[in-house]
Amino acid sequence: MTAIPYIILGCLLLLLYCAERRAATLRVRRMVQCVAYLALFIFVGLRGHLYSDFINYYPYFEDVPPLSRLTLRALSHFSFEAGFTLYTSAIKSLCDNYFFWVATGVAIDVVVLRSTFRRYCSSEVLPLLLFIAFQGLFIEFNLYRNVKALDLFLLSLPALQHRRIVPYVALNLVGAMFHLSSLVYLPLYFVLHRSMPKWMMWCGIVFANVVVVARLPVMEWLLGGVDAVALADVAERVGAHARAGGGGYLLSVGHLERTLSIVLFTLLYARMVAQRASNAMFYNLLWLYYLSFMLCYEVRVLADRIPMLFVAGYWVLYANVVELRFRLRQVVVAIVMGLSFLKLYLSNDIAPARYDNLLFGIESYAKRRATMLRFLDDER
């Protein structure tokens, strides 16, 4: 079973969460948290070739020159954003090794997660468990550029809270140099911190379900709009994703989980905002996650990628709801834990997720690439 290492990591984080809660002193609590972050770094940062996008990023890293040989012409040669190439070139100047590049990127991500969870959550260990269960591993293993853009967005949240538009915009413009999707965050400065009226929350949820149940071709309409305004390059990129999308996502266990989650947090919204004012911001992120996932149901690739912009709402809200006092709390906690491990199993019980680590040896790029291509052929 390829999911066993992931389940073991989840069990370790769960035990560390229990130890964190029972810690007698702040020093012991901090030590437990450090062990949890170290475990995540070793598992994710020292991994071999997992999932699928290493197929593109490994040869990309090999082709990128160090800073001393990076010219504007060379910079424009790569299809990825310029900021990401500069970042890659800078790390390659320190050490010309793909796995050092991956480990450095994960170390940065772990530092940003620590800063975020310490600021917005009652626990620092529980959100790590939720992170690996709810798309965090997919982001780390597959979305090398997106995760850096997400890091910069998370770092910009204090500026959003305190209404400092210049650092917020600056951080997310830098994020757009890693992945253009960060431009979506810019208009959110004006709305993400606000509490939505309840009627808007429920209307959005109902509308999204109507779209999926009635199979309304929302993406087809939007793609038609892109063509209409003659944004040829954007239309081609989005169209390519659509053509690669396959059957998309319809009603499923995942749909039920997402719907129950957004309904739970909507019902508990007042209590959660009373617990932490910042929960309103993360509820808005989760609401956007839900809507974007549902509206992109036709296209698997878009449904996989666009909601990732807002997935941090899961990690923070579930970590905080566990600490909330309300009727049926124990039932909700049990469901959250069970769901986390179920998602760890279902997401990683596939051949491309077969785990290996630099500490005990990894398969070569060629072998893992062949495994991934066979898996994709079987999926078709």
mmCIF file of N, CA and C in Angstrom, residues 122-165:
data_model
loop_
_atom_site.group_PDB
_atom_site.id
_atom_site.type_symbol
_atom_site.label_atom_id
_atom_site.label_comp_id
_atom_site.label_asym_id
_atom_site.label_seq_id
_atom_site.Cartn_x
_atom_site.Cartn_y
_atom_site.Cartn_z
ATOM 1 N N SER A 122 -4.757 28.158 17.287
ATOM 2 C CA SER A 122 -4.496 27.867 18.688
ATOM 3 C C SER A 122 -3.406 26.805 18.825
ATOM 4 N N SER A 123 -3.317 25.914 17.846
ATOM 5 C CA SER A 123 -2.290 24.882 17.817
ATOM 6 C C SER A 123 -1.413 25.097 16.583
ATOM 7 N N GLU A 124 -0.144 24.700 16.692
ATOM 8 C CA GLU A 124 0.720 24.732 15.515
ATOM 9 C C GLU A 124 0.889 23.354 14.900
ATOM 10 N N VAL A 125 0.597 22.299 15.651
ATOM 11 C CA VAL A 125 0.808 20.940 15.153
ATOM 12 C C VAL A 125 -0.417 20.432 14.406
ATOM 13 N N LEU A 126 -1.612 20.667 14.953
ATOM 14 C CA LEU A 126 -2.826 20.193 14.280
ATOM 15 C C LEU A 126 -2.951 20.744 12.860
ATOM 16 N N PRO A 127 -2.691 22.040 12.603
ATOM 17 C CA PRO A 127 -2.779 22.512 11.216
ATOM 18 C C PRO A 127 -1.798 21.826 10.274
ATOM 19 N N LEU A 128 -0.683 21.312 10.804
ATOM 20 C CA LEU A 128 0.236 20.565 9.947
ATOM 21 C C LEU A 128 -0.393 19.251 9.489
ATOM 22 N N LEU A 129 -1.116 18.586 10.396
ATOM 23 C CA LEU A 129 -1.846 17.378 10.015
ATOM 24 C C LEU A 129 -2.897 17.705 8.965
ATOM 25 N N LEU A 130 -3.623 18.790 9.175
ATOM 26 C CA LEU A 130 -4.644 19.202 8.209
ATOM 27 C C LEU A 130 -3.999 19.634 6.890
ATOM 28 N N PHE A 131 -2.821 20.229 6.971
ATOM 29 C CA PHE A 131 -2.094 20.639 5.774
ATOM 30 C C PHE A 131 -1.782 19.443 4.889
ATOM 31 N N ILE A 132 -1.241 18.364 5.471
ATOM 32 C CA ILE A 132 -0.887 17.214 4.637
ATOM 33 C C ILE A 132 -2.127 16.465 4.147
ATOM 34 N N ALA A 133 -3.235 16.565 4.905
ATOM 35 C CA ALA A 133 -4.456 15.869 4.505
ATOM 36 C C ALA A 133 -5.233 16.631 3.444
ATOM 37 N N PHE A 134 -5.280 17.958 3.568
ATOM 38 C CA PHE A 134 -6.082 18.779 2.671
ATOM 39 C C PHE A 134 -5.177 19.531 1.689
ATOM 40 N N GLN A 135 -4.709 18.801 0.690
ATOM 41 C CA GLN A 135 -4.041 19.353 -0.497
ATOM 42 C C GLN A 135 -2.615 19.843 -0.279
ATOM 43 N N GLY A 136 -2.129 19.872 0.957
ATOM 44 C CA GLY A 136 -0.783 20.394 1.178
ATOM 45 C C GLY A 136 0.294 19.590 0.473
ATOM 46 N N LEU A 137 0.170 18.255 0.518
ATOM 47 C CA LEU A 137 1.157 17.421 -0.162
ATOM 48 C C LEU A 137 1.071 17.584 -1.668
ATOM 49 N N PHE A 138 -0.132 17.700 -2.193
ATOM 50 C CA PHE A 138 -0.293 17.933 -3.631
ATOM 51 C C PHE A 138 0.391 19.236 -4.043
ATOM 52 N N ILE A 139 0.217 20.262 -3.219
ATOM 53 C CA ILE A 139 0.840 21.551 -3.519
ATOM 54 C C ILE A 139 2.369 21.429 -3.477
ATOM 55 N N GLU A 140 2.895 20.788 -2.444
ATOM 56 C CA GLU A 140 4.344 20.667 -2.300
ATOM 57 C C GLU A 140 4.957 19.791 -3.386
ATOM 58 N N PHE A 141 4.306 18.698 -3.729
ATOM 59 C CA PHE A 141 4.887 17.744 -4.670
ATOM 60 C C PHE A 141 4.686 18.148 -6.126
ATOM 61 N N ASN A 142 3.647 18.922 -6.406
ATOM 62 C CA ASN A 142 3.317 19.200 -7.807
ATOM 63 C C ASN A 142 3.364 20.673 -8.197
ATOM 64 N N LEU A 143 3.057 21.567 -7.285
ATOM 65 C CA LEU A 143 2.892 22.972 -7.656
ATOM 66 C C LEU A 143 4.079 23.809 -7.171
ATOM 67 N N TYR A 144 5.227 23.598 -7.780
ATOM 68 C CA TYR A 144 6.462 24.226 -7.325
ATOM 69 C C TYR A 144 6.382 25.753 -7.386
ATOM 70 N N ARG A 145 5.744 26.285 -8.431
ATOM 71 C CA ARG A 145 5.637 27.735 -8.568
ATOM 72 C C ARG A 145 4.489 28.274 -7.735
ATOM 73 N N ASN A 146 3.360 27.590 -7.766
ATOM 74 C CA ASN A 146 2.185 28.055 -7.031
ATOM 75 C C ASN A 146 2.450 28.170 -5.536
ATOM 76 N N VAL A 147 3.245 27.233 -4.996
ATOM 77 C CA VAL A 147 3.440 27.234 -3.550
ATOM 78 C C VAL A 147 4.218 28.469 -3.107
ATOM 79 N N LYS A 148 5.123 28.965 -3.933
ATOM 80 C CA LYS A 148 5.847 30.185 -3.561
ATOM 81 C C LYS A 148 4.928 31.400 -3.638
ATOM 82 N N ALA A 149 4.035 31.419 -4.622
ATOM 83 C CA ALA A 149 3.039 32.486 -4.693
ATOM 84 C C ALA A 149 2.108 32.432 -3.483
ATOM 85 N N LEU A 150 1.740 31.213 -3.070
ATOM 86 C CA LEU A 150 0.894 31.049 -1.887
ATOM 87 C C LEU A 150 1.628 31.498 -0.631
ATOM 88 N N ASP A 151 2.929 31.194 -0.541
ATOM 89 C CA ASP A 151 3.733 31.662 0.594
ATOM 90 C C ASP A 151 3.648 33.184 0.732
ATOM 91 N N LEU A 152 3.832 33.869 -0.369
ATOM 92 C CA LEU A 152 3.832 35.334 -0.336
ATOM 93 C C LEU A 152 2.447 35.879 0.010
ATOM 94 N N PHE A 153 1.400 35.191 -0.433
ATOM 95 C CA PHE A 153 0.048 35.601 -0.047
ATOM 96 C C PHE A 153 -0.153 35.441 1.458
ATOM 97 N N LEU A 154 0.280 34.304 2.011
ATOM 98 C CA LEU A 154 0.140 34.091 3.452
ATOM 99 C C LEU A 154 0.914 35.144 4.235
ATOM 100 N N LEU A 155 2.081 35.520 3.737
ATOM 101 C CA LEU A 155 2.861 36.565 4.399
ATOM 102 C C LEU A 155 2.205 37.938 4.282
ATOM 103 N N SER A 156 1.338 38.103 3.289
ATOM 104 C CA SER A 156 0.676 39.396 3.092
ATOM 105 C C SER A 156 -0.582 39.556 3.941
ATOM 106 N N LEU A 157 -1.046 38.480 4.585
ATOM 107 C CA LEU A 157 -2.303 38.547 5.335
ATOM 108 C C LEU A 157 -2.273 39.540 6.497
ATOM 109 N N PRO A 158 -1.170 39.651 7.260
ATOM 110 C CA PRO A 158 -1.153 40.685 8.310
ATOM 111 C C PRO A 158 -1.322 42.086 7.739
ATOM 112 N N ALA A 159 -0.750 42.347 6.554
ATOM 113 C CA ALA A 159 -0.931 43.658 5.922
ATOM 114 C C ALA A 159 -2.387 43.865 5.534
ATOM 115 N N LEU A 160 -3.043 42.803 5.083
ATOM 116 C CA LEU A 160 -4.472 42.910 4.745
ATOM 117 C C LEU A 160 -5.286 43.215 5.999
ATOM 118 N N GLN A 161 -4.988 42.517 7.084
ATOM 119 C CA GLN A 161 -5.724 42.729 8.323
ATOM 120 C C GLN A 161 -5.589 44.163 8.833
ATOM 121 N N HIS A 162 -4.398 44.701 8.748
ATOM 122 C CA HIS A 162 -4.129 46.038 9.279
ATOM 123 C C HIS A 162 -4.282 47.125 8.224
ATOM 124 N N ARG A 163 -4.845 46.753 7.064
ATOM 125 C CA ARG A 163 -5.209 47.690 5.991
ATOM 126 C C ARG A 163 -3.989 48.469 5.496
ATOM 127 N N ARG A 164 -2.903 47.725 5.240
ATOM 128 C CA ARG A 164 -1.703 48.329 4.663
ATOM 129 C C ARG A 164 -1.591 47.830 3.223
ATOM 130 N N ILE A 165 -2.129 48.617 2.315
ATOM 131 C CA ILE A 165 -2.273 48.162 0.938
ATOM 132 C C ILE A 165 -0.934 48.017 0.218
#
